[in-house]
Tab-separated table of N, CA, C and O in Angstrom:
chain	number	residue	atom	x	y	z
A	1	MET	N	0.853	19.568	20.495
A	1	MET	CA	0.848	18.336	20.457
A	1	MET	C	0.333	17.732	19.133
A	1	MET	O	-0.514	18.129	18.840
A	2	ALA	N	0.708	16.630	19.006
A	2	ALA	CA	0.330	15.823	17.709
A	2	ALA	C	-1.053	15.225	17.752
A	2	ALA	O	-1.316	14.888	18.647
A	3	GLY	N	-2.046	15.332	16.762
A	3	GLY	CA	-3.333	14.557	17.243
A	3	GLY	C	-3.120	13.189	16.930
A	3	GLY	O	-1.774	12.550	16.303
A	4	LYS	N	-4.039	12.374	17.313
A	4	LYS	CA	-3.995	10.647	17.048
A	4	LYS	C	-3.769	10.595	15.592
A	4	LYS	O	-4.920	11.192	14.668
A	5	ARG	N	-3.113	9.588	15.170
A	5	ARG	CA	-3.143	9.000	13.764
A	5	ARG	C	-4.065	8.224	13.682
A	5	ARG	O	-4.553	7.292	14.036
A	6	ARG	N	-4.935	8.686	12.303
A	6	ARG	CA	-6.298	7.816	11.922
A	6	ARG	C	-5.571	6.589	10.851
A	6	ARG	O	-4.649	6.729	10.533
A	7	SER	N	-6.432	5.519	11.132
A	7	SER	CA	-6.151	4.160	10.579
A	7	SER	C	-7.329	3.903	9.719
A	7	SER	O	-8.675	4.212	10.073
A	8	TYR	N	-7.031	3.707	8.175
A	8	TYR	CA	-7.840	3.559	7.464
A	8	TYR	C	-7.777	2.330	6.829
A	8	TYR	O	-6.632	1.514	6.687
A	9	ASP	N	-8.868	1.125	6.963
A	9	ASP	CA	-8.628	-0.347	6.361
A	9	ASP	C	-8.455	-0.390	4.671
A	9	ASP	O	-8.541	0.588	4.062
A	10	ALA	N	-8.192	-1.677	4.337
A	10	ALA	CA	-7.552	-1.661	3.040
A	10	ALA	C	-8.695	-1.520	2.024
A	10	ALA	O	-8.553	-1.171	1.036
A	11	GLU	N	-10.308	-1.852	2.310
A	11	GLU	CA	-11.391	-1.607	1.455
A	11	GLU	C	-11.269	0.051	1.541
A	11	GLU	O	-11.829	0.266	0.180
A	12	PHE	N	-11.169	0.457	2.317
A	12	PHE	CA	-11.107	1.883	2.165
A	12	PHE	C	-10.065	2.787	1.192
A	12	PHE	O	-10.742	3.707	0.576
A	13	ARG	N	-8.997	2.440	1.554
A	13	ARG	CA	-8.224	3.056	0.559
A	13	ARG	C	-8.301	2.253	-0.728
A	13	ARG	O	-7.862	3.191	-1.364
A	14	ALA	N	-8.664	1.216	-1.017
A	14	ALA	CA	-8.494	0.971	-2.571
A	14	ALA	C	-9.852	1.141	-3.065
A	14	ALA	O	-10.127	1.718	-4.433
A	15	GLY	N	-11.243	1.903	-2.275
A	15	GLY	CA	-12.019	2.248	-2.673
A	15	GLY	C	-11.816	3.830	-3.066
A	15	GLY	O	-11.780	4.502	-4.066
A	16	ALA	N	-10.771	4.336	-2.415
A	16	ALA	CA	-10.500	5.674	-2.333
A	16	ALA	C	-9.589	5.833	-3.755
A	16	ALA	O	-9.813	6.698	-4.583
A	17	VAL	N	-8.489	4.777	-4.027
A	17	VAL	CA	-7.757	4.815	-5.103
A	17	VAL	C	-8.617	4.915	-6.163
A	17	VAL	O	-8.194	5.310	-7.284
A	18	ARG	N	-9.613	4.084	-6.192
A	18	ARG	CA	-10.380	3.448	-7.585
A	18	ARG	C	-11.119	4.820	-7.811
A	18	ARG	O	-11.305	5.023	-9.031
A	19	ILE	N	-11.628	5.690	-7.131
A	19	ILE	CA	-12.213	6.585	-7.255
A	19	ILE	C	-11.357	7.828	-8.275
A	19	ILE	O	-11.829	8.380	-9.283
A	20	VAL	N	-10.005	8.151	-7.500
A	20	VAL	CA	-8.907	8.850	-8.226
A	20	VAL	C	-8.979	8.333	-9.624
A	20	VAL	O	-8.740	8.946	-10.611
A	21	THR	N	-8.557	6.656	-9.746
A	21	THR	CA	-8.211	6.348	-10.692
A	21	THR	C	-9.223	5.836	-12.011
A	21	THR	O	-8.966	6.328	-13.363
A	22	GLU	N	-10.303	6.015	-11.824
A	22	GLU	CA	-11.596	5.421	-12.773
A	22	GLU	C	-12.371	6.814	-13.067
A	22	GLU	O	-13.158	6.770	-13.988
A	23	THR	N	-12.391	7.979	-12.075
A	23	THR	CA	-13.060	8.903	-12.469
A	23	THR	C	-12.618	10.161	-12.775
A	23	THR	O	-13.179	11.288	-13.607
A	24	GLY	N	-11.127	10.137	-12.822
A	24	GLY	CA	-10.613	11.326	-13.275
A	24	GLY	C	-10.379	12.398	-12.586
A	24	GLY	O	-9.796	13.388	-12.584
A	25	LYS	N	-10.960	12.526	-10.918
A	25	LYS	CA	-10.945	13.506	-10.167
A	25	LYS	C	-9.449	13.625	-9.686
A	25	LYS	O	-8.700	12.689	-9.497
A	26	SER	N	-9.333	14.626	-9.060
A	26	SER	CA	-7.773	14.871	-8.765
A	26	SER	C	-7.666	14.270	-7.471
A	26	SER	O	-9.011	14.078	-6.746
A	27	ALA	N	-6.563	13.936	-7.034
A	27	ALA	CA	-6.291	13.246	-5.628
A	27	ALA	C	-6.987	14.282	-4.382
A	27	ALA	O	-7.450	14.184	-3.613
A	28	ALA	N	-6.554	15.351	-4.708
A	28	ALA	CA	-6.973	16.181	-3.964
A	28	ALA	C	-8.375	16.885	-3.695
A	28	ALA	O	-9.156	16.667	-2.673
A	29	GLU	N	-9.226	16.473	-4.860
A	29	GLU	CA	-10.709	16.777	-4.629
A	29	GLU	C	-11.066	15.632	-3.981
A	29	GLU	O	-12.033	15.702	-2.995
A	30	VAL	N	-10.518	14.480	-4.196
A	30	VAL	CA	-11.115	13.053	-3.773
A	30	VAL	C	-10.811	13.152	-2.289
A	30	VAL	O	-11.492	12.654	-1.052
A	31	ALA	N	-9.453	13.428	-1.767
A	31	ALA	CA	-9.580	13.333	-0.500
A	31	ALA	C	-10.041	14.195	0.431
A	31	ALA	O	-10.367	14.397	1.497
A	32	ARG	N	-10.492	15.637	0.270
A	32	ARG	CA	-11.373	16.732	0.552
A	32	ARG	C	-12.368	15.647	0.711
A	32	ARG	O	-13.243	16.092	2.191
A	33	ASP	N	-13.259	15.443	-0.245
A	33	ASP	CA	-14.349	14.406	-0.332
A	33	ASP	C	-14.497	13.662	0.852
A	33	ASP	O	-15.430	13.242	1.513
A	34	LEU	N	-13.704	12.817	1.143
A	34	LEU	CA	-13.263	11.736	1.719
A	34	LEU	C	-13.051	12.080	3.362
A	34	LEU	O	-13.168	10.962	4.161
A	35	GLY	N	-12.426	13.156	3.247
A	35	GLY	CA	-11.977	13.454	4.697
A	35	GLY	C	-10.639	13.081	4.895
A	35	GLY	O	-10.248	12.865	6.074
A	36	VAL	N	-9.623	12.803	3.755
A	36	VAL	CA	-8.322	12.270	4.122
A	36	VAL	C	-7.225	13.105	3.867
A	36	VAL	O	-7.589	14.107	2.775
A	37	HIS	N	-6.263	13.309	4.256
A	37	HIS	CA	-5.317	14.407	3.892
A	37	HIS	C	-4.722	14.206	2.357
A	37	HIS	O	-4.293	13.062	1.825
A	38	GLU	N	-4.600	15.008	1.610
A	38	GLU	CA	-4.081	14.906	0.125
A	38	GLU	C	-3.042	13.983	0.140
A	38	GLU	O	-2.826	13.361	-0.798
A	39	SER	N	-1.889	14.201	0.852
A	39	SER	CA	-0.652	13.413	0.725
A	39	SER	C	-0.985	11.910	0.954
A	39	SER	O	-0.477	11.129	0.477
A	40	THR	N	-1.689	11.654	2.055
A	40	THR	CA	-2.032	10.279	2.320
A	40	THR	C	-2.547	9.769	0.750
A	40	THR	O	-2.387	8.637	0.681
A	41	LEU	N	-3.578	10.246	0.186
A	41	LEU	CA	-4.517	9.693	-0.487
A	41	LEU	C	-3.200	9.371	-1.755
A	41	LEU	O	-2.954	8.591	-2.497
A	42	GLN	N	-2.432	10.348	-2.334
A	42	GLN	CA	-1.660	10.542	-3.020
A	42	GLN	C	-0.741	9.232	-2.950
A	42	GLN	O	-0.081	8.658	-3.894
A	43	ASN	N	-0.194	9.144	-1.806
A	43	ASN	CA	0.563	7.733	-1.445
A	43	ASN	C	0.228	6.629	-1.762
A	43	ASN	O	0.637	5.699	-2.314
A	44	TRP	N	-1.292	6.473	-1.351
A	44	TRP	CA	-1.747	5.239	-1.628
A	44	TRP	C	-1.964	4.932	-3.223
A	44	TRP	O	-1.957	4.036	-3.885
A	45	VAL	N	-2.280	6.352	-4.113
A	45	VAL	CA	-2.596	6.156	-5.565
A	45	VAL	C	-1.180	5.667	-6.115
A	45	VAL	O	-1.026	4.935	-6.872
A	46	HIS	N	0.107	6.208	-5.509
A	46	HIS	CA	1.439	6.099	-6.012
A	46	HIS	C	1.499	4.522	-5.963
A	46	HIS	O	2.245	4.050	-6.953
A	47	ARG	N	1.249	3.791	-4.566
A	47	ARG	CA	1.631	2.572	-4.675
A	47	ARG	C	0.710	1.511	-5.398
A	47	ARG	O	1.282	0.721	-5.783
A	48	ALA	N	-0.271	1.935	-5.678
A	48	ALA	CA	-1.301	0.922	-6.310
A	48	ALA	C	-0.627	0.862	-7.773
A	48	ALA	O	-0.654	0.025	-8.340
A	49	ARG	N	-0.231	2.137	-8.168
A	49	ARG	CA	0.376	2.351	-9.480
A	49	ARG	C	1.735	1.346	-9.663
A	49	ARG	O	1.601	1.072	-10.680
A	50	THR	N	2.082	1.646	-8.569
A	50	THR	CA	3.672	1.293	-8.643
A	50	THR	C	3.394	-0.278	-8.882
A	50	THR	O	3.960	-1.285	-9.485
A	51	ARG	N	2.500	-1.175	-8.087
A	51	ARG	CA	2.100	-2.071	-7.991
A	51	ARG	C	1.724	-2.787	-9.395
A	51	ARG	O	2.018	-4.038	-9.718
A	52	ALA	N	0.719	-1.997	-9.890
A	52	ALA	CA	-0.007	-2.601	-11.199
A	52	ALA	C	1.095	-2.536	-12.094
A	52	ALA	O	1.154	-3.313	-12.862
A	53	ASP	N	1.781	-1.605	-12.530
A	53	ASP	CA	2.777	-1.352	-12.990
A	53	ASP	C	3.946	-2.802	-12.973
A	53	ASP	O	4.347	-3.221	-14.087
A	54	ALA	N	4.307	-2.791	-11.932
A	54	ALA	CA	5.476	-4.202	-11.576
A	54	ALA	C	4.594	-5.420	-12.172
A	54	ALA	O	4.956	-6.359	-12.812
A	55	GLU	N	3.346	-5.631	-11.871
A	55	GLU	CA	2.679	-6.865	-12.163
A	55	GLU	C	2.251	-6.967	-13.931
A	55	GLU	O	2.770	-8.078	-14.463
A	56	ALA	N	2.243	-5.946	-14.369
A	56	ALA	CA	2.041	-5.896	-15.947
A	56	ALA	C	3.545	-6.146	-16.482
A	56	ALA	O	3.243	-6.752	-17.434
A	57	ALA	N	4.187	-5.727	-15.725
A	57	ALA	CA	5.608	-5.927	-16.349
A	57	ALA	C	6.375	-7.334	-16.202
A	57	ALA	O	7.710	-7.569	-16.627
A	58	GLY	N	5.488	-8.504	-15.474
A	58	GLY	CA	5.892	-9.647	-15.125
A	58	GLY	C	6.644	-9.482	-13.569
A	58	GLY	O	7.104	-10.591	-13.550
A	59	GLY	N	6.382	-8.671	-13.023
A	59	GLY	CA	7.072	-8.727	-11.601
A	59	GLY	C	6.374	-9.245	-10.663
A	59	GLY	O	5.266	-10.140	-11.208
A	60	LEU	N	6.767	-9.541	-9.447
A	60	LEU	CA	6.081	-10.442	-8.474
A	60	LEU	C	4.610	-9.544	-7.659
A	60	LEU	O	4.585	-8.261	-7.849
A	61	SER	N	3.503	-10.160	-7.746
A	61	SER	CA	2.322	-9.805	-7.122
A	61	SER	C	2.777	-9.505	-5.664
A	61	SER	O	3.716	-9.870	-4.995
A	62	GLU	N	1.642	-8.904	-5.173
A	62	GLU	CA	1.878	-8.154	-3.681
A	62	GLU	C	2.209	-9.477	-2.924
A	62	GLU	O	2.930	-9.671	-2.152
A	63	SER	N	0.896	-10.577	-3.101
A	63	SER	CA	1.178	-11.683	-1.928
A	63	SER	C	2.686	-12.511	-2.447
A	63	SER	O	3.170	-13.238	-1.650
A	64	GLU	N	3.076	-12.505	-3.767
A	64	GLU	CA	4.495	-13.193	-3.890
A	64	GLU	C	5.467	-12.254	-3.321
A	64	GLU	O	6.764	-13.155	-2.710
A	65	ARG	N	5.178	-11.227	-3.080
A	65	ARG	CA	6.400	-10.063	-2.679
A	65	ARG	C	6.426	-10.553	-0.820
A	65	ARG	O	6.904	-10.617	-0.426
A	66	ASP	N	5.162	-10.503	-0.517
A	66	ASP	CA	4.879	-11.148	0.747
A	66	ASP	C	5.575	-12.484	1.374
A	66	ASP	O	6.451	-12.338	2.287
A	67	GLU	N	4.996	-13.467	0.292
A	67	GLU	CA	6.020	-14.899	0.852
A	67	GLU	C	7.546	-14.589	0.484
A	67	GLU	O	8.135	-15.286	1.421
A	68	LEU	N	8.079	-13.813	-0.435
A	68	LEU	CA	9.317	-13.811	-0.674
A	68	LEU	C	9.901	-13.164	0.781
A	68	LEU	O	10.874	-13.561	1.327
A	69	ARG	N	9.352	-11.968	1.202
A	69	ARG	CA	9.749	-11.223	2.794
A	69	ARG	C	10.120	-12.170	3.648
A	69	ARG	O	10.796	-12.394	4.463
A	70	ARG	N	8.442	-13.443	3.677
A	70	ARG	CA	8.783	-14.369	4.999
A	70	ARG	C	9.827	-15.225	4.938
A	70	ARG	O	10.395	-16.078	5.493
A	71	LEU	N	10.230	-15.588	3.783
A	71	LEU	CA	11.020	-16.965	3.271
A	71	LEU	C	12.398	-16.208	3.854
A	71	LEU	O	13.268	-17.005	4.043
A	72	SER	N	12.959	-15.121	2.952
A	72	SER	CA	13.809	-14.464	3.515
A	72	SER	C	14.273	-14.174	4.886
A	72	SER	O	15.104	-14.497	5.283
A	73	ALA	N	13.234	-14.075	5.522
A	73	ALA	CA	13.427	-13.560	7.084
A	73	ALA	C	13.521	-15.197	7.649
A	73	ALA	O	14.335	-15.504	8.676
A	74	TYR	N	12.827	-16.142	7.277
A	74	TYR	CA	13.070	-17.451	7.720
A	74	TYR	C	14.583	-17.862	7.336
A	74	TYR	O	15.156	-18.425	8.168
A	75	GLU	N	15.276	-17.636	6.308
A	75	GLU	CA	16.217	-18.277	5.783
A	75	GLU	C	17.569	-17.196	6.708
A	75	GLU	O	18.447	-18.141	7.102
A	76	SER	N	17.295	-16.459	6.937
A	76	SER	CA	18.177	-15.340	8.232
A	76	SER	C	18.438	-16.186	9.480
A	76	SER	O	19.108	-15.861	9.858
A	77	MET	N	16.868	-16.521	10.041
A	77	MET	CA	16.860	-16.846	11.140
A	77	MET	C	17.562	-18.169	10.929
A	77	MET	O	18.222	-18.712	12.199
A	78	CYS	N	17.091	-18.967	10.145
A	78	CYS	CA	18.177	-20.452	9.912
A	78	CYS	C	19.387	-20.104	9.778
A	78	CYS	O	20.270	-20.914	10.673
A	79	THR	N	19.879	-19.381	9.429
A	79	THR	CA	21.284	-19.189	8.679
A	79	THR	C	22.073	-18.524	9.999
A	79	THR	O	22.888	-19.175	10.544
A	80	THR	N	21.361	-17.762	11.009
A	80	THR	CA	22.155	-17.033	12.010
A	80	THR	C	22.047	-18.257	13.031
A	80	THR	O	23.094	-18.251	14.135
A	81	SER	N	21.339	-19.083	13.196
A	81	SER	CA	21.000	-20.361	14.266
A	81	SER	C	22.338	-21.501	13.941
A	81	SER	O	22.606	-21.702	14.893
A	82	TYR	N	23.091	-21.299	12.751
A	82	TYR	CA	23.895	-22.535	12.493
A	82	TYR	C	25.427	-21.325	12.824
A	82	TYR	O	26.240	-22.459	12.685
A	83	GLU	N	25.766	-20.172	13.027
A	83	GLU	CA	26.480	-19.695	13.285
A	83	GLU	C	27.056	-19.768	14.664
A	83	GLU	O	26.392	-19.501	15.741
């Protein structure tokens, strides 16, 4: 039987990512220190780097992407109500 899935708040995730990116420690080492599964931390680091790259390239920020998703869902809801 699988164990209970752990949940980490945004502040913890951001702090863990910051340790990896700013100290040069490996994700595996930081994951062991924090008691987080290595692949979980690697996913957080990958997402953070992807977001940073998109913002640096002039892409949408996280809040802009959230707003775009919200507006798209609203548009879909409005469009289907007319059909």
